[in-house]
XYZ file of C-alpha atoms in Angstrom:
325
model
C -28.395 11.891 6.947
C -26.817 11.009 3.542
C -27.699 7.473 2.398
C -24.082 6.203 2.246
C -23.527 7.476 5.958
C -26.892 5.572 6.875
C -25.721 2.305 5.115
C -22.332 2.721 6.857
C -23.776 3.290 10.291
C -23.757 -0.387 11.721
C -20.199 -1.018 10.505
C -18.830 2.553 11.363
C -16.157 1.218 13.955
C -15.136 -1.494 11.359
C -14.755 1.026 8.626
C -12.553 3.191 10.814
C -10.229 0.180 11.904
C -10.310 -0.916 8.101
C -8.760 2.441 6.996
C -5.859 1.948 9.338
C -5.250 -1.713 8.423
C -5.637 -0.657 4.800
C -2.909 1.992 4.827
C -0.624 -0.424 6.525
C -1.199 -2.998 3.941
C 0.203 -0.719 1.391
C 3.500 0.030 3.059
C 6.802 -0.236 1.224
C 10.520 0.451 1.598
C 10.449 2.708 -1.441
C 9.818 6.436 -0.593
C 8.323 7.025 -4.058
C 5.846 4.126 -3.645
C 4.819 5.463 -0.199
C 4.331 8.901 -1.468
C 1.997 7.492 -4.184
C 0.035 5.220 -1.819
C -0.429 8.129 0.586
C -1.870 10.116 -2.356
C -4.220 7.201 -3.204
C -5.284 6.754 0.562
C -6.343 10.414 0.788
C -8.387 10.449 -2.493
C -10.352 7.364 -1.616
C -13.975 7.022 -2.972
C -17.032 6.006 -1.061
C -15.304 2.596 -0.216
C -18.590 0.515 -1.170
C -16.558 -2.539 -1.659
C -15.153 -3.038 1.846
C -18.693 -1.901 3.035
C -20.157 -4.999 1.233
C -17.452 -7.350 2.869
C -18.322 -6.041 6.388
C -22.106 -6.039 6.070
C -22.196 -9.572 4.764
C -19.853 -10.954 7.210
C -21.858 -9.173 10.079
C -25.072 -10.480 8.836
C -23.921 -14.112 8.403
C -21.448 -14.239 11.383
C -21.513 -12.895 14.870
C -21.262 -9.315 15.992
C -17.420 -9.510 16.339
C -15.427 -9.754 13.043
C -12.078 -11.648 12.840
C -8.847 -10.555 11.398
C -9.749 -12.656 8.154
C -12.530 -10.290 7.396
C -10.272 -7.273 7.588
C -7.813 -8.938 5.398
C -10.590 -9.893 2.831
C -11.584 -6.281 2.735
C -8.115 -5.002 2.275
C -7.434 -7.594 -0.479
C -10.623 -6.347 -2.358
C -9.666 -2.809 -1.883
C -6.067 -3.301 -3.003
C -7.308 -5.198 -6.147
C -9.816 -2.691 -6.953
C -7.364 0.260 -6.590
C -4.900 -1.575 -8.966
C -7.577 -2.041 -11.506
C -8.516 1.697 -11.469
C -4.753 2.696 -11.720
C -4.545 0.504 -14.738
C -7.789 1.516 -16.241
C -6.711 5.079 -16.227
C -3.600 4.103 -18.257
C -5.632 1.966 -20.734
C -8.179 4.743 -21.238
C -5.695 7.507 -21.395
C -7.645 9.257 -18.501
C -6.120 12.034 -16.568
C -8.780 12.554 -13.975
C -10.048 10.323 -11.277
C -12.713 11.390 -8.659
C -12.060 14.919 -9.533
C -8.368 14.874 -8.983
C -5.586 14.144 -11.479
C -4.931 10.389 -11.968
C -1.769 8.742 -11.144
C -0.702 8.524 -14.705
C -1.203 12.270 -15.173
C 1.119 13.065 -12.259
C 3.600 10.150 -12.496
C 3.361 9.076 -16.141
C 2.158 5.604 -17.423
C 5.271 3.707 -16.593
C 5.105 4.428 -12.844
C 1.304 4.032 -12.676
C 1.447 0.621 -14.378
C 4.205 -0.488 -11.771
C 2.139 0.865 -8.924
C -0.945 -1.067 -10.049
C 1.215 -4.219 -10.295
C 2.654 -3.526 -6.827
C -0.932 -3.136 -5.421
C -2.032 -6.277 -6.981
C 0.926 -8.332 -5.637
C 0.193 -6.797 -2.106
C -3.412 -7.924 -2.276
C -2.474 -11.477 -3.221
C 0.426 -11.843 -0.802
C -1.840 -10.547 2.090
C -3.887 -13.806 1.302
C -0.978 -16.048 0.937
C 0.872 -14.863 4.044
C -1.946 -15.637 5.997
C -2.979 -18.936 4.340
C -6.461 -17.515 3.460
C -6.402 -19.757 0.363
C -10.222 -19.628 -0.061
C -10.172 -15.798 -0.038
C -7.336 -16.026 -2.548
C -9.400 -18.188 -4.810
C -12.292 -15.769 -4.870
C -10.282 -12.666 -5.592
C -8.052 -14.492 -8.330
C -11.186 -15.459 -10.227
C -12.413 -11.876 -10.167
C -9.065 -10.659 -11.455
C -9.281 -13.038 -14.350
C -12.835 -12.216 -15.085
C -12.249 -8.340 -15.124
C -9.399 -8.827 -17.458
C -11.363 -11.038 -19.911
C -14.321 -8.715 -19.791
C -12.235 -5.641 -20.644
C -10.682 -7.542 -23.632
C -14.086 -8.791 -24.767
C -15.431 -5.237 -24.833
C -12.364 -4.107 -26.861
C -12.785 -6.909 -29.255
C -16.606 -6.227 -29.723
C -16.073 -2.416 -30.099
C -14.210 -2.961 -33.315
C -17.170 -4.472 -34.955
C -20.087 -3.234 -32.678
C -21.689 -6.811 -33.120
C -22.831 -6.906 -29.410
C -26.042 -8.815 -28.581
C -27.800 -8.179 -25.425
C -26.294 -11.609 -24.154
C -22.737 -10.620 -24.824
C -23.463 -7.159 -23.332
C -24.501 -8.885 -20.050
C -21.428 -11.005 -20.072
C -19.115 -7.986 -20.507
C -20.670 -6.264 -17.658
C -20.932 -9.204 -15.465
C -17.098 -9.895 -15.844
C -16.002 -6.106 -15.784
C -18.228 -4.726 -12.990
C -20.285 -7.279 -11.289
C -17.641 -9.769 -10.653
C -15.777 -7.726 -8.109
C -18.903 -6.774 -6.126
C -19.849 -10.533 -6.266
C -16.345 -11.202 -4.807
C -16.768 -8.574 -1.987
C -20.045 -10.351 -0.882
C -18.685 -13.895 -1.332
C -15.596 -12.667 0.636
C -17.566 -11.423 3.443
C -19.500 -14.694 3.770
C -16.372 -16.739 3.244
C -14.384 -14.850 5.978
C -16.736 -15.748 8.756
C -16.728 -19.324 7.444
C -20.353 -19.453 6.233
C -21.691 -22.486 4.616
C -21.175 -22.915 0.635
C -24.759 -22.137 0.175
C -24.574 -18.860 1.744
C -21.328 -18.041 0.048
C -22.939 -18.777 -3.258
C -25.990 -16.717 -2.363
C -23.986 -13.738 -1.424
C -21.892 -14.200 -4.593
C -25.190 -14.035 -6.596
C -26.498 -11.203 -4.578
C -23.322 -9.096 -5.351
C -23.424 -10.041 -9.026
C -26.998 -8.815 -9.404
C -26.138 -5.437 -7.771
C -23.039 -5.016 -10.037
C -25.255 -5.746 -13.040
C -27.836 -3.177 -11.813
C -25.048 -0.662 -11.024
C -23.682 -0.893 -14.724
C -26.999 -0.490 -16.133
C -27.470 2.700 -14.100
C -24.220 3.981 -15.349
C -25.269 3.421 -18.887
C -28.438 5.333 -18.164
C -26.428 8.372 -17.037
C -25.128 8.569 -20.691
C -28.521 9.865 -21.747
C -29.134 11.923 -18.715
C -28.685 15.777 -18.283
C -27.547 15.817 -14.758
C -23.918 16.519 -13.673
C -22.560 13.074 -12.880
C -18.822 13.440 -13.435
C -18.915 12.441 -17.221
C -20.435 14.476 -20.075
C -23.554 12.945 -21.887
C -22.852 10.824 -24.770
C -19.434 9.850 -23.673
C -20.113 6.056 -24.125
C -21.111 6.791 -27.723
C -17.937 8.768 -28.342
C -16.034 5.865 -26.981
C -18.101 3.369 -29.192
C -19.472 1.595 -26.129
C -22.401 -0.397 -26.808
C -24.829 0.070 -23.809
C -27.971 -1.488 -23.018
C -30.305 1.408 -24.230
C -28.413 1.495 -27.514
C -28.326 -2.268 -27.968
C -32.112 -2.204 -27.526
C -32.527 0.507 -30.180
C -30.241 -1.451 -32.742
C -32.346 -4.642 -32.129
C -35.780 -2.926 -32.579
C -35.075 -0.627 -35.465
C -35.839 -0.949 -39.230
C -32.638 -2.011 -41.050
C -32.300 1.533 -42.522
C -32.269 2.927 -39.008
C -30.016 0.276 -37.740
C -27.444 1.019 -40.270
C -27.685 4.688 -39.301
C -27.139 3.956 -35.639
C -24.120 1.693 -36.223
C -22.697 4.168 -38.855
C -23.253 6.942 -36.104
C -21.544 5.127 -33.453
C -18.489 3.836 -35.824
C -17.885 6.782 -37.905
C -19.496 9.890 -36.421
C -19.016 9.484 -32.658
C -17.119 12.887 -32.423
C -19.836 14.868 -34.272
C -21.837 16.398 -31.311
C -25.039 17.036 -33.301
C -25.003 13.318 -34.664
C -24.333 11.910 -30.935
C -27.441 14.083 -29.829
C -29.536 12.740 -32.562
C -28.501 9.208 -31.481
C -29.414 9.988 -27.837
C -32.776 11.410 -28.842
C -33.627 8.391 -31.054
C -32.690 6.009 -28.389
C -35.020 7.779 -25.857
C -37.710 7.825 -28.472
C -37.838 4.221 -29.325
C -37.759 3.181 -25.623
C -34.205 2.125 -25.005
C -34.133 3.814 -21.672
C -37.293 2.486 -20.500
C -36.195 -1.096 -21.413
C -32.915 -0.573 -19.529
C -34.810 0.637 -16.325
C -37.098 -2.319 -16.614
C -34.193 -4.734 -16.698
C -32.398 -2.823 -13.808
C -35.435 -3.078 -11.608
C -35.798 -6.771 -12.201
C -32.163 -7.257 -11.031
C -32.821 -5.142 -8.070
C -35.841 -7.213 -7.181
C -33.940 -10.361 -7.585
C -31.183 -9.340 -5.232
C -33.787 -8.178 -2.772
C -35.390 -11.692 -2.877
C -31.922 -13.236 -2.015
C -31.780 -10.986 1.140
C -35.206 -11.967 2.382
C -33.888 -15.520 3.158
C -31.801 -13.977 6.273
C -33.118 -12.815 9.656
C -33.723 -9.110 10.080
C -30.790 -7.037 11.381
C -29.136 -3.730 10.940
C -26.797 -5.238 8.446
C -29.550 -6.803 6.274
C -31.150 -3.342 6.512
C -28.039 -1.529 5.393
C -27.638 -4.112 2.525
C -31.123 -3.514 1.453
C -30.452 0.377 1.479
C -27.388 -0.345 -0.653
C -29.384 -2.189 -3.358
C -31.886 0.629 -3.628
C -29.164 3.316 -3.551
C -27.318 1.618 -6.427
C -30.394 2.293 -8.740
C -31.595 5.482 -7.195
C -28.279 7.344 -6.965
C -27.693 10.485 -8.882
C -24.185 10.177 -9.905
């Protein structure tokens, strides 16, 4: 059995029910919107984020989930989908999960409006049901994701990213939404403040580890949906590269920065940068950091009684850093 199926097993029924509720949450009176949202639903990913919501809720609550949990999972997925649609516009990307992206098929204007529609649907789902605690969790996540993207854009111009700033960018860009999923799962079943915070931190640690794993893929040779060296071509300062910059002679440091800034489209130069980062230990350093985050997340889980849900969350943590794509 595939790992994702194994993780999903204890919440298979909830995930089926969620898919129906999620489709309904996107309904509109505008036929064009319904066509587009139908397209989105049929090209869904692994749906890891709703899985986090349900697994945490079932680990902390009783066996039966309330409607708040389904609404929380739908809000998370609506916001996540909205950010993906907007990201494709910002990045001029015409592919998403092996298919054409919305902006490729319907152009930027419609894609931006669909993203806005999904965002408002998510927020209204919480407001209409007076889930103001859930609304606060997701609103903080949306603010942080926007700030993280803008901080990355600002830093990409000068390439003056320290390790501290790097972690702040990935915390906001990637980890904050997974943290929101886990906090949402706890909050939806009325867990105490300490448990909500524990689960928020747990999600944040997984999100940070997830992003470092993505950084490492840029230096690998496996087929993972993006060509090797793409982060360098996009002038993104990832953890292995930051380590290399910080641990090089001033001459090598200048060469690295110059390569990323001015020669990022030169295949030979990009390959030289990749080889140098590997040689100086950038990848080993990133792996060590990722494994430390994994261990911290697993330690947070140890506080809770054993259950199939805790087991799936443990599997999820390990899957994040062992995945091949």
